[in-house]
Short mmCIF file of C-alpha atoms in Angstrom, two decimals:
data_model
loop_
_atom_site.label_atom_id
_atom_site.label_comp_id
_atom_site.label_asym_id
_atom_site.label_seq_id
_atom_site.Cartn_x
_atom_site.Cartn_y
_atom_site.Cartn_z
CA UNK X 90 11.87 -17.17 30.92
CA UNK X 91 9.53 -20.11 31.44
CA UNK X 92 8.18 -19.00 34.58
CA UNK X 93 7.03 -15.57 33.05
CA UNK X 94 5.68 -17.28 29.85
CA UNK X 95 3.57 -18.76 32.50
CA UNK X 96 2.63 -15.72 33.81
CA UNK X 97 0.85 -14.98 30.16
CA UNK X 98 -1.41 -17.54 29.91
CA UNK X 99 -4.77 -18.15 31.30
CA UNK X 100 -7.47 -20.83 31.15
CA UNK X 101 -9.57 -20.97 27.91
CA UNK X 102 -12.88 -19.20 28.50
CA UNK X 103 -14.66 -16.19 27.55
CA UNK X 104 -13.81 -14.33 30.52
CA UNK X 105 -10.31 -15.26 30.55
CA UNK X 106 -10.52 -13.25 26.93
CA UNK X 107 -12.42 -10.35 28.13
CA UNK X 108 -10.38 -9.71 30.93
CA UNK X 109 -7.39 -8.27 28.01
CA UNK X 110 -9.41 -6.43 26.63
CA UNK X 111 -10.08 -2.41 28.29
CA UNK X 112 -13.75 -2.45 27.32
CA UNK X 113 -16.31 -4.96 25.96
CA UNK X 114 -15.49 -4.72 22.11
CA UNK X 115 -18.12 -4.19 19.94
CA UNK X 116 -16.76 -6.67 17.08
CA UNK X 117 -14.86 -9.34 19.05
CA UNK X 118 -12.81 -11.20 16.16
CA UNK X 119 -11.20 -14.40 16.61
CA UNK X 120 -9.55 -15.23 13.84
CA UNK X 121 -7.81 -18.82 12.98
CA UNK X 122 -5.03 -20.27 10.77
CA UNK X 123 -6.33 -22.97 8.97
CA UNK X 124 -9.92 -24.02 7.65
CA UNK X 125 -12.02 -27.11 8.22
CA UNK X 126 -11.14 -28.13 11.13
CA UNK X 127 -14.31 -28.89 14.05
CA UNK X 128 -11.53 -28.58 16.82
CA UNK X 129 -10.92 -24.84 16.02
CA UNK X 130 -15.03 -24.76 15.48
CA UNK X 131 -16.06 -26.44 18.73
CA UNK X 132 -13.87 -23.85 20.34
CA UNK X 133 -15.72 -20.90 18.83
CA UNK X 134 -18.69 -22.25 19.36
CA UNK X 135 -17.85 -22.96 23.35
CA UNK X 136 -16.65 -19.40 23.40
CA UNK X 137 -19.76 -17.57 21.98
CA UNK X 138 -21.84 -19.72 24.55
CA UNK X 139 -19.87 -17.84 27.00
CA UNK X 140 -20.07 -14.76 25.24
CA UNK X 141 -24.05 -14.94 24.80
CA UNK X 142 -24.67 -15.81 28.60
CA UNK X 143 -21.84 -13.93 30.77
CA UNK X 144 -21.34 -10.74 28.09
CA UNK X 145 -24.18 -10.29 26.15
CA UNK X 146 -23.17 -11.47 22.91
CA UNK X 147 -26.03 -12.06 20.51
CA UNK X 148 -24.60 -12.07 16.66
CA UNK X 149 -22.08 -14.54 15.24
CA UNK X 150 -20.45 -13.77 11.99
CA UNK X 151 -18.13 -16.47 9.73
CA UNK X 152 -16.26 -16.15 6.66
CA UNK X 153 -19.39 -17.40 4.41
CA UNK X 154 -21.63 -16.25 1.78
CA UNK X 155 -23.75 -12.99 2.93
CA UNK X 156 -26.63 -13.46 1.02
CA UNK X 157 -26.46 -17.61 1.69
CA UNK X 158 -26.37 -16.96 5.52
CA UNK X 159 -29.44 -14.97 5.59
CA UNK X 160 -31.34 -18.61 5.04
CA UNK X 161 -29.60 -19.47 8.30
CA UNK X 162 -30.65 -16.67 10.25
CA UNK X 163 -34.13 -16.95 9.42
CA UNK X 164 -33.95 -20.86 11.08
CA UNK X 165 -32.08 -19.60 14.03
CA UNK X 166 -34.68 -16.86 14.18
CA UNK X 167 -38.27 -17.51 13.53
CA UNK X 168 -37.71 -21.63 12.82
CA UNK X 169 -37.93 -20.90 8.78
CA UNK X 170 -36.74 -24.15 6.68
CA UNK X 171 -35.22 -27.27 8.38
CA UNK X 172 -31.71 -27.74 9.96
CA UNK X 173 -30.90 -29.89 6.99
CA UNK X 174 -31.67 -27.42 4.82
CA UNK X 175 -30.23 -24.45 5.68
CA UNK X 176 -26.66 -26.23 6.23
CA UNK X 177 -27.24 -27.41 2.79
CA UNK X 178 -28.32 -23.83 1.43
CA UNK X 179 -26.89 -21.50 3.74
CA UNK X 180 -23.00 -21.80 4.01
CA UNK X 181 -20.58 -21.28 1.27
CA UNK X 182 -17.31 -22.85 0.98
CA UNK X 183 -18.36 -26.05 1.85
CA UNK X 184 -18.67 -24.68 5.62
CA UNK X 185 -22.30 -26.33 5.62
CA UNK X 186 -20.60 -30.02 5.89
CA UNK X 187 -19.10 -29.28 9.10
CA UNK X 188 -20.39 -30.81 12.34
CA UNK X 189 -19.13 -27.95 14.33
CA UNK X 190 -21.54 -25.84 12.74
CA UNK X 191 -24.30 -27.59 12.36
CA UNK X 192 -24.19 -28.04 16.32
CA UNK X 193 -23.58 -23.93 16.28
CA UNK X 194 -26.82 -23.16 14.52
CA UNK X 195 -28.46 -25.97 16.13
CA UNK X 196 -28.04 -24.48 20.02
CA UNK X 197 -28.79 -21.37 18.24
CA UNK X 198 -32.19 -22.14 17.34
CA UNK X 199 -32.59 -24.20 20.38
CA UNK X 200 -31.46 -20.81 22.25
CA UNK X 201 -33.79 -18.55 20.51
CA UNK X 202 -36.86 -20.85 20.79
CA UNK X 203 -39.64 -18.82 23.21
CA UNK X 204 -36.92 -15.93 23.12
CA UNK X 205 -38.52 -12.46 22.63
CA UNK X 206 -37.18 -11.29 19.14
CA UNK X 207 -35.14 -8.66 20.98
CA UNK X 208 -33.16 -11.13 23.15
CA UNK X 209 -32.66 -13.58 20.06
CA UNK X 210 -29.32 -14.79 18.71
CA UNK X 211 -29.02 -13.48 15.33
CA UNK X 212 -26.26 -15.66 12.49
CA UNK X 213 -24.49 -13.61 9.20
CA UNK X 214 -22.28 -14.31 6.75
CA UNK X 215 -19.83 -11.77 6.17
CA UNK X 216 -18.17 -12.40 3.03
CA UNK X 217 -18.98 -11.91 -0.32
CA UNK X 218 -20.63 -14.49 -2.85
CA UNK X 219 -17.15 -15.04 -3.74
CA UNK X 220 -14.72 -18.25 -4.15
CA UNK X 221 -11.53 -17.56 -4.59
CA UNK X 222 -11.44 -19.16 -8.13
CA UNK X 223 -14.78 -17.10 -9.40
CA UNK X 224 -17.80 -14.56 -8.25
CA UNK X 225 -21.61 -15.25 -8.03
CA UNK X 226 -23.86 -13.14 -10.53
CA UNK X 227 -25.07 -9.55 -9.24
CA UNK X 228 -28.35 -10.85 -9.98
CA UNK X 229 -29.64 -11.81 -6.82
CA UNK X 230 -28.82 -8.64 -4.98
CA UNK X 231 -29.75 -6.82 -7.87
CA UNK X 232 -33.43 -7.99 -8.40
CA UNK X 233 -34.07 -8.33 -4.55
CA UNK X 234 -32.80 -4.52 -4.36
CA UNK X 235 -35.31 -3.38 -7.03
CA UNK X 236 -38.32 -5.90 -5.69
CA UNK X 237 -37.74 -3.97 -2.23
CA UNK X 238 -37.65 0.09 -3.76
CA UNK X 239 -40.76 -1.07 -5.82
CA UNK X 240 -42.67 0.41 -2.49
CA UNK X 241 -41.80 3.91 -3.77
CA UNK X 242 -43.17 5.55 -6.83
CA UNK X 243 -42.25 3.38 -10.09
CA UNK X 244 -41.26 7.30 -11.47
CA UNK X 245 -38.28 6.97 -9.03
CA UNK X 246 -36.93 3.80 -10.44
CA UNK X 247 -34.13 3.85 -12.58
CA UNK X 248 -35.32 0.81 -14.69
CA UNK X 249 -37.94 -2.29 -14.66
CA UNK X 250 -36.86 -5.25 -13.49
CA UNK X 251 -37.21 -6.17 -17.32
CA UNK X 252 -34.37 -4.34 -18.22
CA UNK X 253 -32.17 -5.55 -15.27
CA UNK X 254 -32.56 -9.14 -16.31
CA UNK X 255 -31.73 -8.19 -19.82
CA UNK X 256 -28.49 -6.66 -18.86
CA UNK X 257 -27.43 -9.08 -16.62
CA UNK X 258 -27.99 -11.93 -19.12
CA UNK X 259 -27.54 -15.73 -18.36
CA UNK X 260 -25.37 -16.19 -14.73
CA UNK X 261 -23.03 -18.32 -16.21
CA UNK X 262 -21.29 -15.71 -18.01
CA UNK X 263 -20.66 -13.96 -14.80
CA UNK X 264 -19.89 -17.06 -12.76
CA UNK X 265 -16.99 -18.46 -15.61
CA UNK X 266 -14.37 -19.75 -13.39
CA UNK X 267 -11.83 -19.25 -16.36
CA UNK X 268 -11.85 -15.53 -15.71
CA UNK X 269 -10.26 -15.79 -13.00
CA UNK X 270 -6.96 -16.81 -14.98
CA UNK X 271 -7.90 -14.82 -17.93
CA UNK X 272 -9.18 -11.78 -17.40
CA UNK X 273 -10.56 -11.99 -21.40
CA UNK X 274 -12.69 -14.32 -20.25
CA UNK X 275 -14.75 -11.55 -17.33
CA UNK X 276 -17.87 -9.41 -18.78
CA UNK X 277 -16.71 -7.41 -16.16
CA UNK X 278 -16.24 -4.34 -18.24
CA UNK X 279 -18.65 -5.02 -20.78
CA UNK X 280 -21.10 -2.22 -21.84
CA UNK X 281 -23.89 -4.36 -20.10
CA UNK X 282 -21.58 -4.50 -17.09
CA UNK X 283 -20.92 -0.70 -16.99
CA UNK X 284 -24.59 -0.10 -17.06
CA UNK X 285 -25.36 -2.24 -14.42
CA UNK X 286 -22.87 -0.20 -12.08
CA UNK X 287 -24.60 3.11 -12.75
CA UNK X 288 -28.07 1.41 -12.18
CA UNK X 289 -26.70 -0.08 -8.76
CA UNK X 290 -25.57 2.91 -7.53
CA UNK X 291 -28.21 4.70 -8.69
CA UNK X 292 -30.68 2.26 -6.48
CA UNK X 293 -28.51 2.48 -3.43
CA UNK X 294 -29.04 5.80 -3.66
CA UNK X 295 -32.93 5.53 -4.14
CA UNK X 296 -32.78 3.24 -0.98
CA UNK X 297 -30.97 5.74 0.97
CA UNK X 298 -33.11 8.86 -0.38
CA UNK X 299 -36.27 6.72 0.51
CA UNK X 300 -35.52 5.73 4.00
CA UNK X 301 -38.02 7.62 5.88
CA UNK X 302 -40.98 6.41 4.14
CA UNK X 303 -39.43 2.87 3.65
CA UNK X 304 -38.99 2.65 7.74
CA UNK X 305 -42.12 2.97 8.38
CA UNK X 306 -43.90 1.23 5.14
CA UNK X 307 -41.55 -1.71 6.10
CA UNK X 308 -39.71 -2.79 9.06
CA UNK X 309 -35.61 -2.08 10.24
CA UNK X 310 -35.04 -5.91 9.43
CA UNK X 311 -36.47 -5.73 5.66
CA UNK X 312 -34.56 -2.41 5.56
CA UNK X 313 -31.29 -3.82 6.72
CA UNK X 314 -31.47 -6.68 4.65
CA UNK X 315 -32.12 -4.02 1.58
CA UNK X 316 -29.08 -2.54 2.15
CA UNK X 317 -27.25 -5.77 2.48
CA UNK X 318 -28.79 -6.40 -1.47
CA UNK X 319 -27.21 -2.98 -2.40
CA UNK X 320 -23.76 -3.26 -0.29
CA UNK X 321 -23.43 -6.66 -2.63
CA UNK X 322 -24.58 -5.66 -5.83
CA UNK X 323 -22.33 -2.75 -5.75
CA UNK X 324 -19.54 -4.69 -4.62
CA UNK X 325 -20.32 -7.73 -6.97
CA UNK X 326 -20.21 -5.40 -9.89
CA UNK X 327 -17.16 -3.37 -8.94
CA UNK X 328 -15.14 -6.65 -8.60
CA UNK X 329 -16.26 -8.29 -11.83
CA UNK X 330 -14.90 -5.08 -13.67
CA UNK X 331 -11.46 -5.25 -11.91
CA UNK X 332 -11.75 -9.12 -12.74
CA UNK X 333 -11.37 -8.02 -16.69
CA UNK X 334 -8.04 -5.95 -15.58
CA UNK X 335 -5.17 -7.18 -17.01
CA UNK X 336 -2.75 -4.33 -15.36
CA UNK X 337 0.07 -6.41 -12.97
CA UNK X 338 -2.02 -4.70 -9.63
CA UNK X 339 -5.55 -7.10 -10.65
CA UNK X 340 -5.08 -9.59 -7.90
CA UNK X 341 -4.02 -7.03 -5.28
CA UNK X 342 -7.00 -5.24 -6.42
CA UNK X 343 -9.19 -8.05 -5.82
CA UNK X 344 -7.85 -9.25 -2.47
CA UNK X 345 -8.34 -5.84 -1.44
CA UNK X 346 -12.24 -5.93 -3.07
CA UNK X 347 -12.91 -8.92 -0.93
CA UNK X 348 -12.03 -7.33 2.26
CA UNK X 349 -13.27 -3.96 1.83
CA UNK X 350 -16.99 -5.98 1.30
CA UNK X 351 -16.00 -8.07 4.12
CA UNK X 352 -15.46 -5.22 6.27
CA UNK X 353 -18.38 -3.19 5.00
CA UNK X 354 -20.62 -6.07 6.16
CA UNK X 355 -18.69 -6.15 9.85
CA UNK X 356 -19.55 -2.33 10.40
CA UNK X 357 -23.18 -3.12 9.46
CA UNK X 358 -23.14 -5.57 11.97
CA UNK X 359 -22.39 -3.05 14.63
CA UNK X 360 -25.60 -2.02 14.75
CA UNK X 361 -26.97 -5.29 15.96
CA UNK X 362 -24.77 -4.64 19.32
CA UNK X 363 -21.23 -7.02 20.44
CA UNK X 364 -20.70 -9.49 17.69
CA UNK X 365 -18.43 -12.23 17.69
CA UNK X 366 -16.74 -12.59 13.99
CA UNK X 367 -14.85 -15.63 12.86
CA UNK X 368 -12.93 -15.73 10.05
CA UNK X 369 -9.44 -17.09 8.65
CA UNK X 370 -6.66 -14.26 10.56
CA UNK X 371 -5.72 -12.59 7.57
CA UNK X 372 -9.38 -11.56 7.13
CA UNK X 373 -9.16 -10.08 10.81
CA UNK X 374 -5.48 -8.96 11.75
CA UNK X 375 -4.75 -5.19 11.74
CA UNK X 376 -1.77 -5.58 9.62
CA UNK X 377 -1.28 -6.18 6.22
CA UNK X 378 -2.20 -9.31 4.67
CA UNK X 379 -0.41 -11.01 2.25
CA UNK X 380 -0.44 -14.42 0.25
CA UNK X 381 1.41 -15.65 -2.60
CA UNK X 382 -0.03 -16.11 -6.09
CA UNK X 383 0.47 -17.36 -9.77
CA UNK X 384 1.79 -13.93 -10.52
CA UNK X 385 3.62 -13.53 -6.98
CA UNK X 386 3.23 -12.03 -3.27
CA UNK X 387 0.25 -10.11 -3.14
CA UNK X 388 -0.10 -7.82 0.07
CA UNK X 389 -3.59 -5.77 1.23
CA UNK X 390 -5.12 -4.23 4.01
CA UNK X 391 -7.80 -6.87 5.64
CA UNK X 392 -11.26 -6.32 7.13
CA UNK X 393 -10.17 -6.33 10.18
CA UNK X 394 -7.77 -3.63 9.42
CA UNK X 395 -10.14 -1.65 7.96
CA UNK X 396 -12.49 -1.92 10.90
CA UNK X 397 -9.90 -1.30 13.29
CA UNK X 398 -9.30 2.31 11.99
CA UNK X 399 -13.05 2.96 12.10
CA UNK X 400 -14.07 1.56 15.69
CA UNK X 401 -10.79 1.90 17.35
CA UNK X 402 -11.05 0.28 20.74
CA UNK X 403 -14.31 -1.18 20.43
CA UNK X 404 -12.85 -3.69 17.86
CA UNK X 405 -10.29 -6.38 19.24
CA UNK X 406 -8.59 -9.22 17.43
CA UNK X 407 -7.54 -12.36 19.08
CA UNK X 408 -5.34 -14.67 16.91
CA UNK X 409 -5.68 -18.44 16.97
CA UNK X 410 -2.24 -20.27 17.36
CA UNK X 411 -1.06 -24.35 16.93
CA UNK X 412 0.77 -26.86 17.89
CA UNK X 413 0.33 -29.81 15.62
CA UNK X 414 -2.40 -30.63 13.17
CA UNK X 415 -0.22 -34.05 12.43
CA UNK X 416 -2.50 -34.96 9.54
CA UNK X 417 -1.63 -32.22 7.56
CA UNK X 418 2.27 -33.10 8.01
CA UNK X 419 2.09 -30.19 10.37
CA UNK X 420 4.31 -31.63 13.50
CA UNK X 421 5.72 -29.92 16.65
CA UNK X 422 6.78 -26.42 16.14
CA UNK X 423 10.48 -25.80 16.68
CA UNK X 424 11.03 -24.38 20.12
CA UNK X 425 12.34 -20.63 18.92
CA UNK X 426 8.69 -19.59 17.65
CA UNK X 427 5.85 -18.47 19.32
CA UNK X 428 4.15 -22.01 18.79
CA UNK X 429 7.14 -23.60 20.38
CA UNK X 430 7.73 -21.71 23.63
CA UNK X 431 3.73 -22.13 24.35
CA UNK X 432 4.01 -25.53 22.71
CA UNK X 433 6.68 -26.70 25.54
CA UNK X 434 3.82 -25.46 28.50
CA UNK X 435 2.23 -28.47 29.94
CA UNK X 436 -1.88 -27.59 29.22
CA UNK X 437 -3.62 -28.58 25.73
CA UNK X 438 -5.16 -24.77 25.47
CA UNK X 439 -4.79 -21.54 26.67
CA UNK X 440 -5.65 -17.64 26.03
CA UNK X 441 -2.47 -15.94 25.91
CA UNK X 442 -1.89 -12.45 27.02
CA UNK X 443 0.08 -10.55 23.87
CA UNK X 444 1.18 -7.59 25.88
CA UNK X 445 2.29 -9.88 28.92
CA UNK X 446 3.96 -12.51 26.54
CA UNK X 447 5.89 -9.69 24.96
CA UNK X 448 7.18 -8.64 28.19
CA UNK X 449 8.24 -12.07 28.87
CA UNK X 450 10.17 -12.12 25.94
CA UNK X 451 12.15 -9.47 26.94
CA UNK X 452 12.53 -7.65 23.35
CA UNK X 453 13.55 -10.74 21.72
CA UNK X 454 11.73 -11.72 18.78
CA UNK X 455 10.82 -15.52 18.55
CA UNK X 456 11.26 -16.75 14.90
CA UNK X 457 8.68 -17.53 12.11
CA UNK X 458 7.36 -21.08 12.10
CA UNK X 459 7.42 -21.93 8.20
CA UNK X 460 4.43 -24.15 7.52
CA UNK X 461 5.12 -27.79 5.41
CA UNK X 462 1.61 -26.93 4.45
CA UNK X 463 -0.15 -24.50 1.96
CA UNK X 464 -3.21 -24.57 3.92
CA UNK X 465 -1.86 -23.42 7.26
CA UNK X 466 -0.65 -20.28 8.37
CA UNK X 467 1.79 -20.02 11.17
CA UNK X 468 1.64 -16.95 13.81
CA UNK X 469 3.49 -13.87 12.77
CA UNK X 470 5.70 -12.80 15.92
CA UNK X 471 5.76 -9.58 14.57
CA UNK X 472 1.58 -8.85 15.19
CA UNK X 473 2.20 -9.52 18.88
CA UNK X 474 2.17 -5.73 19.52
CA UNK X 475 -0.82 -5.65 17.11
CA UNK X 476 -2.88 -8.83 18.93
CA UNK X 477 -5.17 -8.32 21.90
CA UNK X 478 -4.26 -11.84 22.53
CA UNK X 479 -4.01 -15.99 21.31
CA UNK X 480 -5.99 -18.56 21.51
CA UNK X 481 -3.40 -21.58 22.09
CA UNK X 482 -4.47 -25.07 21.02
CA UNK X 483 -1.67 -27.62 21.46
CA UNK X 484 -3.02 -30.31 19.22
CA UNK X 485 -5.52 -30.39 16.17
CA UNK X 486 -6.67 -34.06 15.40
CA UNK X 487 -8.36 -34.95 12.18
CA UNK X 488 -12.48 -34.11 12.02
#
């Protein structure tokens, strides 16, 4: 059996990953199993080098703040801010701390500098402004919606930006991290909350009416970026409501909110050409995700799931497996689990081929690694037949 595990598993490079794939995907997503760690992130970032200058590649995407990471593409585009500043302003979930990507945006710019705007690497965020103990204010996308329809005729709007900020009141009301325990706490279905929906929709709708005149009064990029402003507000707003439920399905609700934004940002992103999208794998897997909460397991369908039925074969997932990450507790995987039989080959990292280590396997199912630690999240044998492939790093040490 060890000779045709061998067989599986190929040299770490961005070839290496194309070459299981049928086609050049349009979204290539790479997901990984734990967070924070520059190993994982220097790997990504070696990979979309490879991507960019053998394939083509010329958008990243991470699991960060939407509306925070358009301050980072406007460095790694036209030079706008400092380095210092966008990794303090444009990353979300503390992402902004980590060397690995501060080197990532740093070749970017470097990359893009004397780089027609057509040829230029291009960054996003494709999460919501969401943590998973609270939700950012609609306000933002809200008022920067409104600011960009007020090119059309004011008799179109369906309010002044006067009324918007009275609705929406102070941010902290929205941003109350108790809500997330007690849905009492949420405004999320107050009467001012209710009304902001309709008005949301209604200006999505003005946007989308409008688009004619607004493409050529404007430009694709402010256009875009409009529609990113209504694709959050919208989404904001619908999962503050669902934050006031108190019905037993609230957090599958919301896990399920999260993703569908996520993966309503991804599809945008399509339109930018092949974009390599990082992300934690249950964000990215085309099965259903699950985690266990306060209130119990909570299952949904992921981004990546919901992407996969849209693009079919021009979306691929490639799942990020480990060894060790020692100081975490996290020590050598027993030798009946995926993690093990790879574990026992002699190389620090390979690219595994799913279909080929399947075959290898011969119909038997390796076990589950169980995790000593909250914050990682073993490989599922079970998604091999659903995996283009695995990334294989043998050992993790500490940032």
């Amino acid at each position: 059996m060890a000779t045709d595990i061998k067989d599986a598993v190929h040299a770490v490079d961005a070839a290496a990953v194309m070459r299981l794939l049928p086609a050049r995907p349009r979204l290539l997503a790479l997901g990984e199993p734990t967070h924070g760690e520059d190993t994982l992130l220097d790997l990504r970032n070696e990979l979309f080098r490879q991507l960019v200058e053998q394939e083509g590649y010329r958008t990243i995407a991470i699991e960060s703040d939407c509306l925070m990471g358009l301050a980072v593409d406007d460095y790694v585009t036209s030079g706008t801010g400092t380095l210092d500043e966008v990794m303090e302003h444009g990353f979300s979930h503390g992402w902004g701390a980590s060397a690995a990507n501060r080197e990532l945006v740093r070749w970017m710019r470097a990359y893009n500098e004397d780089r027609p705007a057509s040829d230029r690497l291009r960054f996003a965020g494709f999460d919501g402004p969401l943590e998973i103990t609270a939700a950012a204010s609609p306000r933002q996308a809200l008022t920067a919606l409104h600011g960009y329809l007020s090119r059309v005729d004011t008799d179109l709007l369906p309010c002044t930006a006067e009324t918007l900020d009275h609705l929406l009141g102070a941010d902290d009301r929205w941003t109350d991290p108790a809500a997330m325990m007690d849905p009492s706490q949420s405004v999320g279905q107050s009467a001012d909350a209710g009304r902001l929906r309709l008005l949301a929709d209604d200006l999505v709708a003005l946007l989308d009416a409008q688009t004619p005149h607004l493409i050529t009064t404007t430009s694709r990029a402010d256009l875009d970026r409009a529609r990113l402003y209504g694709r959050t507000a919208t989404g904001l707003l619908r999962y503050h409501h669902w934050m006031a439920d108190t019905s037993p399905a609230r957090m599958t609700r919301l896990c399920a909110l999260r993703d569908l934004m996520m993966s309503h940002n991804l599809l945008a992103l399509t339109d930018r050409g092949p974009t390599l999208v990082h992300a934690q794998s249950s964000h990215l897997q085309r099965q259903k995700s699950s985690m266990r909460m306060w209130q119990g397991r909570v299952e949904w369908w992921s981004a990546g799931a919901l992407v996969s039925t849209r693009l079919g074969k021009e979306y691929a997932f490639v799942a990020t497996a480990l060894g060790t990450i020692h100081h975490q507790g996290v020590d050598a995987p027993p030798p009946d689990t995926v993690e093990g039989l790879l574990y026992e080959l002699p190389d620090d990292r390979y690219v595994v081929d799913a279909r080929e280590l399947t075959t290898a396997l011969g119909g038997t199912l390796p076990a589950l690694r169980v995790s000593p630690w909250f914050g990682y999240a073993p490989f599922d044998p079970t998604h091999l037949g659903d995996s283009d492939g695995i990334v294989f790093v043998k050992d993790v040490p500490q940032s």
